[in-house]
Structure formats: C-alpha cells, structure tokens
Amino acid sequence: MHELVKKLLAGDRRSAARLISIMENNAPEKEELLAQIYPFTGRAHVVGLTGSPGAGKSSLADALTREIRAEGQKVGIIAVDPTSPFTGGALLGDRIRMQEHATDPGVFIRSMGTRGSLGGLAQATRDAIRVLDAFGCQVILVETVGVGQSELDIMYHADTTLVVLTPHAGDHVQVIKAGIMEIADIFVINKADLGGVVQMATSIESMLDLSPRLNGWRPPVLSTVAHEHRGIRELWEAIKRHRACRRDNGAAREREKAHRELLDLVRRQLEELVARHLNARCGLVEQVATRQKDPYTAAREIMAGLLAVGEKAQLAKFARGKEE
Ligand SMILES: Nc1nc2c(ncn2[C@@H]2O[C@H](COP(=O)(O)OP(=O)(O)O)[C@@H](O)[C@H]2O)c(=O)[nH]1
Ligand SMILES: [Mg+2]
C-alpha cells in the first residue's frame, strides 16, 4: 500500500490534504491511489448543501458542524465553487465563518474550484469525498455554489441533500426552474429572522403535495437562523432521520450511483479517445466540411476505426494472458 494511503487511514491530515490535491489535479498517480482508497469508503454520511449564493450555506455548515462535533463525530467540509479558479485554499468569507473549527482536529475543511471542465470538478469532488471518508470523517458536508449541471452531479452523490432558501419572494420560482425540487431531501428556510417564513413554507409544502415521493420520504420544510444557531438541532435530527430512511434502501441506491458514475467515466474516456482519433484523422473533418462526405458516413468510419483499435488491444491482451 502507498505510504500516503497508509497515513491517511491512520488519520494523518497532511496526507488527506495531499491526496485531495492529487484528486483535484488529476495527477497521474490518482487512479492507482484511488483504487487503494476505495475499499475504505462508503461509510461516511454525505450531506449536500445547495442554494443561491448568500442563502447561508456556509453559516449552516458551520452551525451543523458544531452540532455534530458535540456528538463527537469527525466532520469533513468541502466547499465547491465552480466560479473560483483557485484550488486548495479556503474562500475568504468561508474561512472566517469556519474559524471556530479551523483548529479542531476533528474537523477537516477544504474548498475546491475548477481548473478545467465542470465535469472534472464534479469528479474531483466525488474523489475528495472518498479521501475524507477513508480519513475517517463520519459526516461530510458538501457546499456548492450555483445551480448548474455540475452541481446536480455533485448533489447526486450526497446521501442527504439540503436545499437552502431564504424567505424572499422569487426564490421558490428559482427552485422549480433549477430542477432542484427533485433532489431536495430537506428544505431549509434560513434567515428566518427576516420574516416571511410561513408564506415560503406554505408554497414549498403545496409544491410537495403535487410531487409524488418514492421510498416514503416527504422532504420536511424547516426554518433556521444559522448565525444564532436556531433550528440547527432540529435540522440535524431531520438529517439523521433521513439517513435512517436511506439506509433501508441503501443497496439499490449504491448500485444506482455506481451505474451513474461508471457511465459518466466511460463516456468521458470515450470522448477523449474520439477527440484524439478525430484529430489524427483530420482529413475526415475536412471532407465533411467540404461536402465530399456526409457526417453520418464519417461518423461510422470513425466508430469502425475505434472498434478496430479496441479489438487489437483486446487481442494483444489476450495473447499476453496466454503467455503468462
Ligand atoms: N439575518 C441572517 N443572516 C444570515 C443568516 N445566516 C447567514 N446569514 C448571513 O448571510 C450572509 C451569507 O451567508 P453565507 O453563509 O456566506 O451564505 P452562502 O453564500 O450560502 O454560503 C452572511 O453575511 C451571513 O452572516 C440568518 O439566519 N439570518
Ligand atoms: Mg458559502
């Protein structure tokens, strides 16, 4: 076993940080390391927090961390910001809000930005979660900014997803638009001190009346005042109730997640392969552009070429296997 993984499993923070960087940067040794880490994952409860910027996700993560730490559980916090080009460092505002926990050895905080594609960010986040899972974090809070596809991809890997809203008109319209209704396990109306909670809660409840729920879980609608720690215990209790409910159909859910991730990984690898192949055969592109060949025929030729490459590789592997 790699030294870094050994240290990670022993609870070494610096190794955890380095491994997350490796996941984030897609370093060459990533896959080998992940293969060693993977058997030690699947134990943490991953809680996603999503919602508009300023809704209070970081403040809630901070308050929840206090609640969870009071129970003695180890917490990981990952803040994902696709708009930030930086990696490794904490966002300034978040760092200030998290200061209380910064020196707590039972809390690991990390923020992640995007270097390249958003798809890459979702993957890096998934793997960072795994590192913290193997590191021994029992609860991992994942905060994401924005409501794009990459965010939905990330939230798909959470066991419990909190949709954080504020009691302002217009917010709930946004929720429906972003398709976030479907991924919410718990609705949190934060900034309840500002008033307007009842109207907001009523409109969410009536939307919930219209959406059928699988597995017998109806998302509760809770209100909080994060910076005053109001409603946080109730929120944590709801998260635990949801975890218990999820556990009952955990196996099916794990299979679904594995299926989705594999499809995603293979698709991206194929895409790279096709792009390379297309570059190597740029004559084909030219032919389509100049109307010498139609795109369907060209696409078939590329597929045939790729399959031939694949077959050759298979055969070579088969031959090697025979020799051994
Ligand atoms: N009035 C009020 N302000 C809050 C509450 N929770 C957070 N805030 C403030 O809202 C701002 C944004 O909070 P933050 O946690 O950074 O939101 P995020 O962008 O969703 O992570 C900060 O200035 C917080 O202090 C709350 O319950 N009530
Ligand atoms: Mg934040």
XYZ file of C-alpha atoms in Angstrom, residues 6-294:
289
model
C -1.381 4.241 4.912
C -1.017 7.596 6.625
C -4.472 8.682 5.504
C -6.026 5.602 7.047
C -4.085 6.321 10.218
C -5.728 9.763 10.317
C -2.882 11.962 9.084
C -4.265 15.343 7.993
C -1.419 16.321 5.692
C -1.790 13.119 3.758
C -5.507 13.788 3.428
C -4.790 17.257 2.077
C -2.191 15.963 -0.367
C -4.464 13.210 -1.593
C -7.278 15.661 -2.233
C -4.871 17.800 -4.268
C -3.909 14.745 -6.260
C -7.589 14.005 -6.941
C -8.228 17.606 -7.846
C -5.275 17.949 -10.196
C -5.934 14.650 -11.889
C -2.329 13.699 -11.225
C -1.033 10.562 -12.966
C -0.941 8.547 -9.744
C -4.575 9.394 -8.980
C -6.174 6.211 -10.250
C -3.751 3.910 -8.504
C -4.214 5.752 -5.218
C -7.961 5.831 -5.549
C -8.029 2.095 -6.136
C -6.295 1.665 -2.781
C -8.598 4.109 -1.012
C -11.867 2.872 -2.456
C -12.289 -0.228 -0.253
C -12.223 2.050 2.804
C -15.035 4.291 1.599
C -18.805 4.136 1.774
C -19.042 4.713 5.498
C -19.468 8.483 5.763
C -22.794 10.212 5.602
C -22.504 12.806 2.841
C -24.722 15.836 3.294
C -25.005 18.262 0.378
C -25.959 21.910 0.868
C -27.132 23.745 -2.179
C -28.838 27.076 -2.788
C -28.251 30.576 -4.080
C -25.139 32.486 -3.056
C -25.727 34.259 0.229
C -28.539 31.955 1.349
C -26.425 30.891 4.321
C -24.957 27.544 3.276
C -21.567 28.200 4.854
C -23.195 29.531 8.011
C -25.354 26.413 8.192
C -22.383 24.131 7.584
C -20.633 25.885 10.421
C -23.611 25.572 12.781
C -24.187 21.941 11.837
C -20.531 21.191 12.443
C -20.872 22.482 15.970
C -23.894 20.239 16.488
C -22.164 17.188 15.040
C -18.953 17.803 16.965
C -20.971 17.917 20.172
C -21.785 14.280 19.426
C -18.098 13.580 18.962
C -18.270 12.692 15.271
C -15.498 13.673 12.889
C -16.613 16.153 10.222
C -15.328 16.948 6.740
C -16.406 20.108 4.964
C -15.916 20.598 1.235
C -16.883 23.918 -0.324
C -17.206 23.665 -4.083
C -17.176 26.847 -6.090
C -17.165 26.417 -9.863
C -16.738 30.168 -10.278
C -13.446 30.127 -8.422
C -10.303 29.336 -10.399
C -8.404 28.661 -7.186
C -7.878 25.338 -5.609
C -6.677 24.266 -2.245
C -7.310 27.466 -0.355
C -10.433 28.406 1.522
C -12.674 31.190 0.283
C -12.114 34.182 2.495
C -15.669 34.571 3.778
C -15.996 30.872 4.432
C -12.697 30.799 6.219
C -13.862 33.495 8.603
C -17.159 31.704 9.206
C -15.339 28.457 9.820
C -12.640 29.887 12.054
C -14.057 28.293 15.154
C -13.452 24.860 13.666
C -10.131 25.567 11.986
C -8.125 24.379 14.961
C -10.375 21.437 15.808
C -8.586 18.210 14.842
C -11.999 16.597 14.387
C -12.856 18.924 11.518
C -11.304 18.968 8.060
C -12.137 21.917 5.798
C -11.315 22.187 2.131
C -12.523 24.308 -0.746
C -12.326 23.382 -4.389
C -12.545 25.428 -7.551
C -12.473 24.465 -11.163
C -9.324 24.149 -13.228
C -10.926 22.965 -16.375
C -14.261 21.423 -17.120
C -17.165 21.435 -14.708
C -17.455 17.705 -15.245
C -13.915 17.474 -13.931
C -14.927 19.385 -10.846
C -17.782 17.004 -10.092
C -15.402 14.079 -10.425
C -12.745 15.735 -8.268
C -15.352 16.447 -5.602
C -16.547 12.873 -5.666
C -12.987 11.691 -5.112
C -12.267 14.291 -2.436
C -15.309 12.953 -0.576
C -13.760 9.497 -0.799
C -10.474 10.697 0.645
C -12.272 12.239 3.629
C -14.412 9.140 4.004
C -11.319 6.931 4.252
C -9.751 9.559 6.513
C -12.491 8.716 8.982
C -14.903 11.624 8.654
C -18.280 10.265 9.706
C -20.179 13.194 8.280
C -19.076 15.102 5.185
C -20.779 18.397 4.405
C -20.508 19.467 0.780
C -21.445 23.035 -0.024
C -21.865 24.030 -3.639
C -22.446 27.395 -5.241
C -24.585 27.802 -8.305
C -27.284 25.625 -9.758
C -25.719 24.212 -12.885
C -25.405 20.655 -14.086
C -22.137 20.073 -12.273
C -23.861 20.969 -9.042
C -26.617 18.482 -9.720
C -23.940 15.894 -10.490
C -22.285 16.587 -7.167
C -25.554 16.517 -5.263
C -26.361 13.189 -6.775
C -23.548 11.766 -4.716
C -24.825 13.160 -1.459
C -26.805 10.849 0.787
C -28.888 13.733 2.050
C -29.366 16.954 0.121
C -30.384 20.191 1.807
C -31.844 22.892 -0.374
C -31.199 26.173 1.390
C -33.568 29.038 0.691
C -34.273 32.417 2.203
C -37.764 33.741 2.842
C -37.733 36.062 -0.157
C -40.265 36.158 -2.917
C -38.917 34.770 -6.166
C -36.700 32.245 -4.509
C -39.163 29.425 -4.866
C -39.619 30.137 -8.551
C -35.894 29.599 -8.907
C -36.143 26.289 -7.138
C -38.590 24.869 -9.635
C -36.615 26.196 -12.559
C -33.378 24.638 -11.476
C -34.978 21.224 -11.118
C -33.772 21.176 -7.560
C -37.152 20.149 -6.241
C -36.354 16.587 -7.270
C -33.049 16.394 -5.460
C -34.134 18.010 -2.187
C -34.384 15.692 0.801
C -34.820 18.538 3.260
C -35.801 22.144 2.641
C -34.153 24.696 4.886
C -35.563 28.185 5.054
C -32.643 30.064 6.547
C -32.684 33.682 7.738
C -35.986 33.002 9.421
C -35.282 36.138 11.477
C -36.113 38.176 8.398
C -39.756 37.076 8.426
C -41.847 35.656 5.616
C -41.143 32.061 6.593
C -44.758 30.969 6.733
C -45.548 32.033 3.165
C -42.374 30.421 1.891
C -43.020 27.176 3.765
C -46.613 27.077 2.548
C -45.597 27.425 -1.071
C -42.984 24.672 -0.745
C -45.469 22.381 1.006
C -48.016 22.876 -1.737
C -45.395 22.028 -4.357
C -44.566 18.906 -2.374
C -48.232 17.948 -2.369
C -48.016 17.758 -6.143
C -44.794 15.767 -6.393
C -45.064 12.071 -5.636
C -42.325 10.757 -3.393
C -40.589 7.454 -3.678
C -39.456 5.419 -0.696
C -41.884 7.052 1.672
C -39.830 10.160 2.404
C -41.518 13.511 2.206
C -38.949 16.309 2.498
C -39.549 18.249 5.684
C -39.504 22.036 5.456
C -37.505 23.520 8.335
C -36.577 27.046 9.287
C -33.283 28.179 10.763
C -31.328 31.226 11.841
C -27.845 29.924 11.183
C -25.712 32.530 12.912
C -27.855 32.315 16.063
C -27.813 28.530 15.968
C -31.619 28.447 15.919
C -33.291 25.391 14.415
C -29.963 23.643 13.933
C -30.609 20.769 16.322
C -33.936 20.065 14.585
C -32.150 20.183 11.252
C -29.504 17.711 12.392
C -32.233 15.424 13.756
C -34.013 15.546 10.388
C -30.743 14.691 8.621
C -30.324 11.670 10.881
C -33.905 10.575 10.269
C -33.281 10.787 6.566
C -30.110 8.763 6.898
C -32.019 6.018 8.678
C -34.654 6.045 5.964
C -32.000 5.928 3.226
C -30.217 3.058 4.889
C -33.272 0.897 4.343
C -32.829 1.047 0.589
C -29.110 1.681 0.635
C -28.047 -1.190 -1.611
C -30.246 -0.142 -4.527
C -29.073 3.412 -4.139
C -25.398 2.396 -4.136
C -25.923 0.405 -7.322
C -27.613 3.356 -8.954
C -24.735 5.628 -8.000
C -22.151 3.134 -9.238
C -24.020 2.781 -12.523
C -24.155 6.515 -12.991
C -20.516 7.068 -12.173
C -19.337 4.293 -14.463
C -21.412 5.618 -17.316
C -20.008 9.055 -16.689
C -16.386 7.871 -16.524
C -16.577 5.654 -19.579
C -18.367 8.356 -21.537
C -15.667 10.881 -20.736
C -12.875 8.478 -21.597
C -14.552 7.643 -24.872
C -14.993 11.309 -25.632
C -11.274 11.900 -25.177
C -10.477 8.911 -27.323
C -12.810 10.069 -30.085
C -11.413 13.575 -29.976
C -7.879 12.237 -30.333
C -8.911 9.920 -33.113
C -10.656 12.758 -34.897
C -7.575 14.939 -34.647
C -5.452 12.167 -36.046
C -7.844 11.808 -38.942
C -8.488 15.472 -39.572
C -8.846 14.639 -43.266
C -12.299 13.314 -42.415
C -13.296 16.591 -40.839
C -12.112 18.366 -43.952
C -14.111 16.034 -46.178
C -17.297 16.669 -44.244
C -16.654 20.412 -44.227
C -16.177 20.470 -47.999
C -19.193 18.212 -48.671
C -17.159 15.334 -50.012
C -18.566 13.102 -47.331
C -21.710 13.267 -45.217
